XYZ file of C-alpha atoms in Angstrom:
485
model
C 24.540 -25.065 -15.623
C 23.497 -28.642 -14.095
C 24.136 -26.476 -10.454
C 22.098 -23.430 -11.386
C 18.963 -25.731 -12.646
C 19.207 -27.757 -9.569
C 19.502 -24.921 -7.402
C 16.147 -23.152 -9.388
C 14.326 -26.351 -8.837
C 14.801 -26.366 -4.940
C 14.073 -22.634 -4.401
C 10.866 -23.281 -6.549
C 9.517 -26.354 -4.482
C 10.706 -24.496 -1.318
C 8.764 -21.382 -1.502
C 5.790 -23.358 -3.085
C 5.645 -25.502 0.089
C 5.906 -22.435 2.125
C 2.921 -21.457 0.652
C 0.871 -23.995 0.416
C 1.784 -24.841 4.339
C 2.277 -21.732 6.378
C 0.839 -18.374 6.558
C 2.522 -15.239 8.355
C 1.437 -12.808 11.101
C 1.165 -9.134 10.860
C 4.536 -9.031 13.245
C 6.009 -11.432 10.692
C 4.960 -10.081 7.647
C 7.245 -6.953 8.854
C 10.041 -8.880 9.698
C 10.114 -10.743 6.494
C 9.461 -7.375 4.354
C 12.472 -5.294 6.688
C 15.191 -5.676 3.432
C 12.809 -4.560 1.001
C 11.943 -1.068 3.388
C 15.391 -0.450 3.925
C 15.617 -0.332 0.117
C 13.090 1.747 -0.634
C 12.373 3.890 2.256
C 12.449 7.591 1.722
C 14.817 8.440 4.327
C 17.479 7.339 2.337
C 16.362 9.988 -1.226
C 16.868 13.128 0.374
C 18.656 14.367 -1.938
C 16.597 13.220 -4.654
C 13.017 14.640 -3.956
C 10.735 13.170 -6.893
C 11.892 9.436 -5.703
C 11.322 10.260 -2.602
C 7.972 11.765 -3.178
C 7.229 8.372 -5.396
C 8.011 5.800 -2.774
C 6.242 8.039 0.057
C 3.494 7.301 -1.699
C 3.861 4.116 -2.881
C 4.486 3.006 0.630
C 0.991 4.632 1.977
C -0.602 2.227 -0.452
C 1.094 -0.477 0.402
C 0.682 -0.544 4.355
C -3.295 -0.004 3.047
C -3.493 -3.192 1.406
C -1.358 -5.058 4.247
C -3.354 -3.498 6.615
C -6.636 -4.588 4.939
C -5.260 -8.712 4.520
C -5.236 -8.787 8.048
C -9.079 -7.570 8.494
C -10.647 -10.614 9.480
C -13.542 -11.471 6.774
C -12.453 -8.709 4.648
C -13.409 -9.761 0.607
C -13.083 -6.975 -1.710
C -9.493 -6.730 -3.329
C -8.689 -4.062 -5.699
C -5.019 -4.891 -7.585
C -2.990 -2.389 -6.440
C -0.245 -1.178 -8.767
C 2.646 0.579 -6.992
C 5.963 1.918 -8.341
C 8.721 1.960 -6.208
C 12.531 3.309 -6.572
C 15.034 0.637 -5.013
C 18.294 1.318 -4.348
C 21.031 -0.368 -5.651
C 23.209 -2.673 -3.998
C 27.036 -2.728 -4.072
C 28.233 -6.576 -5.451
C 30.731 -7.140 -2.677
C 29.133 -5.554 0.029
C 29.155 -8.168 3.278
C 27.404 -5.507 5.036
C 23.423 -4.779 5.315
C 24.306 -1.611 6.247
C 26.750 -0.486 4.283
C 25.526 -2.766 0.889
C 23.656 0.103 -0.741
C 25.448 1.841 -3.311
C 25.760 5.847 -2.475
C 22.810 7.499 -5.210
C 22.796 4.072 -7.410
C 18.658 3.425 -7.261
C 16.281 1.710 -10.070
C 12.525 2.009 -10.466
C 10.489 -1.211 -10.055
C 6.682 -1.416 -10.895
C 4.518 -4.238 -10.022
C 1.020 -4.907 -9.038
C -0.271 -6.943 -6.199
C -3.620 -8.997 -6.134
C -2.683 -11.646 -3.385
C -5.295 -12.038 -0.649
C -2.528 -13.865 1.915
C 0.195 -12.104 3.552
C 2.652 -14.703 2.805
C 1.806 -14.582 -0.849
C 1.895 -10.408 -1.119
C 5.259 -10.492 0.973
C 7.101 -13.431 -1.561
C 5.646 -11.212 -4.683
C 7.057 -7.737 -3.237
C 10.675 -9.342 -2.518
C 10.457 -11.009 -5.715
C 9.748 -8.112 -7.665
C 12.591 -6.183 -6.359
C 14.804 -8.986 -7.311
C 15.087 -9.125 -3.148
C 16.042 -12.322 -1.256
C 13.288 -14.789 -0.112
C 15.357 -17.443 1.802
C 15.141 -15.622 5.112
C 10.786 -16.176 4.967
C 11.381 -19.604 5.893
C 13.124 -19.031 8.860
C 10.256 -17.117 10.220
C 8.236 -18.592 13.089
C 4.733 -18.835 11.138
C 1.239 -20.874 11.789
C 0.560 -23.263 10.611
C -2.279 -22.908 8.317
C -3.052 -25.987 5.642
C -4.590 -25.602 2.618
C -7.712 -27.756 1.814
C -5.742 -29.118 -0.907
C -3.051 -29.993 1.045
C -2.751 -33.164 2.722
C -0.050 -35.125 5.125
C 3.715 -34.391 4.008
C 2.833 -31.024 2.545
C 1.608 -29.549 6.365
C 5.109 -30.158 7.665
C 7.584 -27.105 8.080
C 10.317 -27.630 5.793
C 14.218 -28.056 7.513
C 16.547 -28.303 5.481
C 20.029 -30.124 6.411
C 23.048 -28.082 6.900
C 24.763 -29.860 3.757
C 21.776 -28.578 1.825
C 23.631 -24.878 2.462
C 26.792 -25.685 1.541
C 25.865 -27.852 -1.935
C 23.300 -24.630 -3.167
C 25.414 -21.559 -1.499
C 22.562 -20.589 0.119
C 22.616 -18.730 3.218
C 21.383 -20.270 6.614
C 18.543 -18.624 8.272
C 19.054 -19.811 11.306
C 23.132 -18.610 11.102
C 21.505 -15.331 9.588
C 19.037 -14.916 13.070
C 21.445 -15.722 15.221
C 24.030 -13.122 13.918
C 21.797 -10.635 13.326
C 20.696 -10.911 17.236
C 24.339 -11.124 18.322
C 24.804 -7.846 16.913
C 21.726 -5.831 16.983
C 21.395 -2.271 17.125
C 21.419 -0.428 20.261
C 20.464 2.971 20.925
C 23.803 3.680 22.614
C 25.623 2.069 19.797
C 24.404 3.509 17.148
C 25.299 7.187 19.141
C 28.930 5.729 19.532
C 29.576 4.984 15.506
C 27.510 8.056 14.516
C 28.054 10.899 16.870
C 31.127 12.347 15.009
C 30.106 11.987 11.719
C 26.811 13.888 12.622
C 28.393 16.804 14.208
C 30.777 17.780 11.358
C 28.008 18.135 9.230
C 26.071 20.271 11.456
C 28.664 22.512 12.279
C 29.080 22.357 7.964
C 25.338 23.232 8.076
C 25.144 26.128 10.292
C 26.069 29.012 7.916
C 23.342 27.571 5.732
C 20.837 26.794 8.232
C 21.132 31.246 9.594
C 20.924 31.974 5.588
C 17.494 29.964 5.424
C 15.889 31.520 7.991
C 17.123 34.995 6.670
C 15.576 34.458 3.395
C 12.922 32.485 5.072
C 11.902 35.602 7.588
C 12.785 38.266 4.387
C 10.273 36.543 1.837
C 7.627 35.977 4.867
C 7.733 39.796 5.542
C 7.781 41.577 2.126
C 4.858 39.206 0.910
C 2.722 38.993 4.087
C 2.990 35.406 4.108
C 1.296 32.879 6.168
C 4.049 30.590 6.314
C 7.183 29.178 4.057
C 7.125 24.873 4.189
C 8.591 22.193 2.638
C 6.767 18.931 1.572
C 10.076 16.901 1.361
C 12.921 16.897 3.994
C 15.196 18.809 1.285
C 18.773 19.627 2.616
C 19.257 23.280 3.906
C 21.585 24.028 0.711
C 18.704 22.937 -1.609
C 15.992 24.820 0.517
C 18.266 28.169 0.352
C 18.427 27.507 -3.520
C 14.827 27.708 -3.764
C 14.534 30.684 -1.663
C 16.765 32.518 -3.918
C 14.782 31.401 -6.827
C 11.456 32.777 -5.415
C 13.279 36.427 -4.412
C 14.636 36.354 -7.754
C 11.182 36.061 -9.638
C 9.563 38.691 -6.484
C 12.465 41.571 -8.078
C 11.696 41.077 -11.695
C 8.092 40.072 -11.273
C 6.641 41.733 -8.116
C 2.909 42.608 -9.487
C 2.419 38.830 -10.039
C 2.358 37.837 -6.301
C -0.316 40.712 -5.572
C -2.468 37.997 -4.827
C -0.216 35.622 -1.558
C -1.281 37.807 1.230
C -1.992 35.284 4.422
C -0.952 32.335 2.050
C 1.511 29.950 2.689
C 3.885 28.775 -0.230
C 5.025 24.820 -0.409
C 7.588 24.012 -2.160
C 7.074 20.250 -3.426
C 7.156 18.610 -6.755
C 5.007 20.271 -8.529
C 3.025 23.715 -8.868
C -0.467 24.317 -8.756
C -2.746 24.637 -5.319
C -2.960 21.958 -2.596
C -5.898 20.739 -1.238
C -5.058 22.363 1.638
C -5.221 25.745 0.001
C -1.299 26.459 -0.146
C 0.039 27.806 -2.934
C 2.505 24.770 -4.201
C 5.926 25.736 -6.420
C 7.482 22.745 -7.989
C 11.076 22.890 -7.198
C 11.950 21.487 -11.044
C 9.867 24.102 -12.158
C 11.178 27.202 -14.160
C 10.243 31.040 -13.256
C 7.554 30.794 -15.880
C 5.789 28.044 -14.041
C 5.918 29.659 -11.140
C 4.315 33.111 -12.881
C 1.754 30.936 -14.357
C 0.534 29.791 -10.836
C 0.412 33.320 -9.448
C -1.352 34.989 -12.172
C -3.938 31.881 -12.013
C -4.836 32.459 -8.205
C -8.095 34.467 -8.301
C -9.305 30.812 -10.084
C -7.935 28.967 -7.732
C -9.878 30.813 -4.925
C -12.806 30.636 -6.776
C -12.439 26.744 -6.735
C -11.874 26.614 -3.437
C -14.710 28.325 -2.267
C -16.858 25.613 -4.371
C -15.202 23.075 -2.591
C -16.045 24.085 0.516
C -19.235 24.637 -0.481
C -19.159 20.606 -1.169
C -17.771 19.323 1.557
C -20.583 21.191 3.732
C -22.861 19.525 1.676
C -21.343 16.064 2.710
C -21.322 17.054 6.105
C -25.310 17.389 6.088
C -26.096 14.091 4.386
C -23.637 12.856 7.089
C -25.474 14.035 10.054
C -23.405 16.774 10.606
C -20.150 15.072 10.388
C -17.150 17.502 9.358
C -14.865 16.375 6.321
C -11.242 17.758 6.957
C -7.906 17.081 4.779
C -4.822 16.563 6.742
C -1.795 17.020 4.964
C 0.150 14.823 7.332
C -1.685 11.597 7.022
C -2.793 11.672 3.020
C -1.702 12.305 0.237
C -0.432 15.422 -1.489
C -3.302 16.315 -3.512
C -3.654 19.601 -6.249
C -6.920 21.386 -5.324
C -8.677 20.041 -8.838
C -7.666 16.447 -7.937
C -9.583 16.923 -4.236
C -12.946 18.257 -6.096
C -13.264 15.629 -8.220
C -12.513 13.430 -5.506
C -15.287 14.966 -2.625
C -17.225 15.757 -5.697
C -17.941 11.742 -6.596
C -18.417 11.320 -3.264
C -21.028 13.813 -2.655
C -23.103 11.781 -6.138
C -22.695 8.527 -4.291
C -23.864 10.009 -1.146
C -27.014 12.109 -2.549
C -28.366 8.952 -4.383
C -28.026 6.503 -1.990
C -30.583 8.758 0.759
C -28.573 6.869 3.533
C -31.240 8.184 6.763
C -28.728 10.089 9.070
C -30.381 12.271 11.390
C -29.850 16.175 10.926
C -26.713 17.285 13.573
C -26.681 13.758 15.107
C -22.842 13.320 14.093
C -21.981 16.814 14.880
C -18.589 17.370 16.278
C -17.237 14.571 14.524
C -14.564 14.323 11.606
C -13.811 12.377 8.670
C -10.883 12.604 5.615
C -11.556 10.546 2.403
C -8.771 8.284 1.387
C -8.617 6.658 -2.423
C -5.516 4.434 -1.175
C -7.980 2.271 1.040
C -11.006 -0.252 1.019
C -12.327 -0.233 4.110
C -13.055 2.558 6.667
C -11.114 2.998 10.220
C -10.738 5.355 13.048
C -7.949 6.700 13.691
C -6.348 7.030 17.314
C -7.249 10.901 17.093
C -10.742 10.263 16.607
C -11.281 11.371 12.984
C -12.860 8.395 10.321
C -11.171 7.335 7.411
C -13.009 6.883 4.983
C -12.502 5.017 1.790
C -13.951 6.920 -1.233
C -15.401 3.583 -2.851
C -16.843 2.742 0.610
C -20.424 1.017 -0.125
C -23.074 3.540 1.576
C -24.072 1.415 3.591
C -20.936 -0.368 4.817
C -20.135 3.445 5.779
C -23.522 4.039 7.470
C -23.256 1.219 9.562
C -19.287 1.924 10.460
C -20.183 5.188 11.379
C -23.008 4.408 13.715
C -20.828 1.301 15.523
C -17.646 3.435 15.689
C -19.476 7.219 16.859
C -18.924 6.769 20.777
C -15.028 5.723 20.423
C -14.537 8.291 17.823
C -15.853 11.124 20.602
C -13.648 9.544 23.295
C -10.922 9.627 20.529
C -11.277 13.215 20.222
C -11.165 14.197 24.021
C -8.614 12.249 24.238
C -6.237 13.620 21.156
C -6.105 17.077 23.003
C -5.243 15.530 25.913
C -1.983 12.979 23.805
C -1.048 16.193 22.265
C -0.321 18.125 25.529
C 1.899 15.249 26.379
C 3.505 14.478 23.604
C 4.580 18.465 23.493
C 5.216 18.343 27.062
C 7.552 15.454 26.655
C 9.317 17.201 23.627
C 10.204 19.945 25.539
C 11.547 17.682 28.794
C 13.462 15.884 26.606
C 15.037 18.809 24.321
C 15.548 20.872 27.831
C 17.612 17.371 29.423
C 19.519 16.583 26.658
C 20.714 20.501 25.743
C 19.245 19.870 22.196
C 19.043 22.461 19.285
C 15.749 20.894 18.124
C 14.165 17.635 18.746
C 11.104 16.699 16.408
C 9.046 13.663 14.873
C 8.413 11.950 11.011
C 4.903 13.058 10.312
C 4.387 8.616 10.197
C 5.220 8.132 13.834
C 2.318 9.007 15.780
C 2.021 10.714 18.832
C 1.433 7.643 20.817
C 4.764 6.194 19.353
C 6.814 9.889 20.164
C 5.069 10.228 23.906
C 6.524 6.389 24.150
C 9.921 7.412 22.908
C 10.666 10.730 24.561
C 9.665 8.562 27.751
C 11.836 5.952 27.522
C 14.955 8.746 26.723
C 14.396 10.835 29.665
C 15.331 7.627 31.591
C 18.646 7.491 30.137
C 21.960 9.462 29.993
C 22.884 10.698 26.598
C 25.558 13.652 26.618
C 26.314 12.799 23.001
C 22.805 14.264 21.895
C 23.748 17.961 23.255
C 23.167 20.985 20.309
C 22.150 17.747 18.363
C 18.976 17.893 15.934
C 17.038 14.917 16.643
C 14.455 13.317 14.618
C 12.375 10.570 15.963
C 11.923 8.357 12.706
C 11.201 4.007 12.394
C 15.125 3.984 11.075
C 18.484 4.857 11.845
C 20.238 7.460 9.927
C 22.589 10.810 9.907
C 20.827 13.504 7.622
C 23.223 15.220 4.975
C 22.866 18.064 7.159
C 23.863 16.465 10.759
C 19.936 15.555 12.068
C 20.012 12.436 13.726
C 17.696 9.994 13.151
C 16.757 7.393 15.946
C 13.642 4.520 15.382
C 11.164 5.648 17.425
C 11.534 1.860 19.439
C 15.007 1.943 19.795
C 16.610 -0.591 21.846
């Protein structure tokens, strides 16, 4: 209709003045991107793992290449193409909160080769069919163009008839609501609290069967430890406990081999880079039997790959290479060869002249999500695997003496952060309180600080997980942003 084409034409000059006029912040770049992350983020798929696992991922990538737009001088953009699952909003839902249809979800692919955050943010919301009017409420720089010149550098107001004639929403209205009613801590407790303890008290039985099976399987196979990549409900995680004694009473001679190992179950089977024996939870017992009767190989690898990371670690100057399951990645043990493997070839023929030792006590992880290297706040390197040799040489050598302090200085967060834990569990009579492996220990020692200065009785025999969203688990864990208001 005549409406529809006129209302088409004003979004399109809109957002193309937007562009050519303003550019956003890091802080605003968040703010513009929070309805697409409550969409997609994985909290909300526990109880569908491989969409979960998907937009874990995804998301890793993502915060990569925002992180790497905001690098001042920073050139060398890869397109990044990411898959995300999106969940589905109900039509006559008034309610952010409540607007997301129960399990309703669709998969959205797109790739991103912007080199502005304004530019990535619009294409993201756009591509998950997500609004865009709010971005031009937020307070940006200004940042002309060269191309642009006199009317075009002026923020864009529109008139409050301009609303009412297009049915768009006003961000300003929008802001103002949305501070008139935000989120508290307290708040959230007061709507939530008896919703979460039914279903723990629901969960109980379940949660004593799990670690039944949990301490019975651990015992008769001299395991190392039972995990979980995905935050599974305790119903599903005693399913696939009952599977694995199932296959140890009609197939016990294939697990000769899982002495001191320690079984994963995640989305699919092999061995992880880390060494654990991995048992896809879609996976059938033949799968399963597969993996075990193929572990002697897998050893065998293993030992050749850390054969090659030592190797690394001498053209490095000593420098030790170490995979953290926590911060990358879930990666089979064949996909982590071939990735330290290329490596090591780029490394060997480039001869880059590190001393022998002189980076001893050090750590790096390789990354394949990222294009420039970093330290991180525990004082190992991150390290890009297409990092140019000499980029890396000269990182390494500028970044050595904060990477050492790093280190001292990790022990030293990690004593407080578990100190903190345990203050805060013992004050607020908790069952269990624990962290998302992507809040950081600086972000859980600031958290568990500001709690112990308030008065919560409604957390007592609570699980609590520190997370960046609010939620109730299917199984009664509370979860609380880790910079709650």
């Amino acid at each position: 209709t005549f409406y529809c084409f006129i209302r088409l034409c004003l979004e399109k000059i809109l957002l193309q003045s937007i562009l050519q006029s303003r550019t956003l912040s890091g802080a605003d770049a968040i703010n513009a991107l929070r309805p697409f992350y409550f969409a997609v983020h994985p909290d909300f798929f526990g109880q569908h793992p491989k969409e979960r696992e998907v937009n874990e991922n995804s998301l890793k990538r993502l915060n990569g290449y925002l992180e790497n737009l905001q690098k001042p001088g920073f050139r060398s953009f890869k397109p990044t193409q990411l898959t995300f699952y999106v969940r589905e909003r109900e039509p006559n839902s008034s309610n952010v909160q409540e607007s997301f249809s129960a399990s309703g979800f669709r998969a959205v692919s797109f790739t991103l080769h912007t080199r502005d955050l304004l530019s990535t943010v619009l294409d993201i919301l756009n591509s998950c069919s997500l609004s865009t009017e709010h971005v031009q409420s937020l307070n940006v720089n200004s940042q002309p163009h060269k191309e642009a010149q006199g009317t075009l550098n002026r923020p864009i107001k529109w008139d409050k008839t301009y609303y009412s004639f297009t049915g768009f929403k006003d961000p300003e209205e929008e802001l103002e609501q949305a501070q008139r009613v935000e989120t508290t801590l307290i708040s959230w407790l007061d709507d939530n609290e008896a919703s979460a303890v039914k279903k723990l008290k629901k969960s109980l039985p379940l949660r004593k069967e799990l670690e039944r099976l949990k301490f019975e399987l651990s015992h008769q196979l001299q395991l190392s430890d039972i995990r979980w990549q995905r935050s599974w409900g305790i119903a599903h995680r005693c399913s696939q406990l009952h599977s694995l004694g199932r296959l140890v009473q009609q197939r016990p001679e294939v697990l000769k081999n899982v002495k001191g190992r320690t079984v994963v179950f995640t989305d699919r089977s092999g061995m992880s880079a880390a060494g654990h024996i991995m048992l896809g939870t879609m996976d059938v017992h033949h799968h399963w039997t597969k993996i075990f009767e193929r572990l002697p190989n897998y050893y065998k690898l293993q030992k050749r790959l850390l054969f090659l990371e030592d190797r690394i670690s001498q053209l490095l100057g000593g420098i030790q290479v170490i995979y953290i399951e926590e911060l990358q990645p879930l990666l089979t043990l064949e996909e982590y060869y071939e990735t330290l493997d290329s490596f090591y070839n780029k490394l060997r023929d480039s001869r880059l002249p590190f001393h022998p030792r002189s980076l001893r006590g050090l750590q790096m992880i390789l990354e394949s999500d990222r294009y420039a290297p970093s330290l991180h706040e525990f004082g190992h390197f991150m390290i890009p695997t297409v990092c140019d040799p000499a980029t890396l040489q000269w990182f390494i050598f500028a970044k050595a003496q904060e990477a050492r302090e790093n280190l001292k200085r990790k022990e030293e967060m990690m004593i407080t952060e578990k100190e903190l834990i345990d203050t805060s569990t013992e004050k607020f009579s908790l069952d269990r309180l624990y962290k998302e492996p992507s809040v950081s220990s600086a972000q859980m020692i600031d958290c568990c600080k500001r709690l112990l200065e308030e008065s919560l009785p409604y957390l007592q025999g609570m699980h609590l997980c520190v997370s960046h969203f609010y939620s109730v688990l299917q199984d009664g864990d509370l979860c609380i942003p880790w910079n709650w208001k």
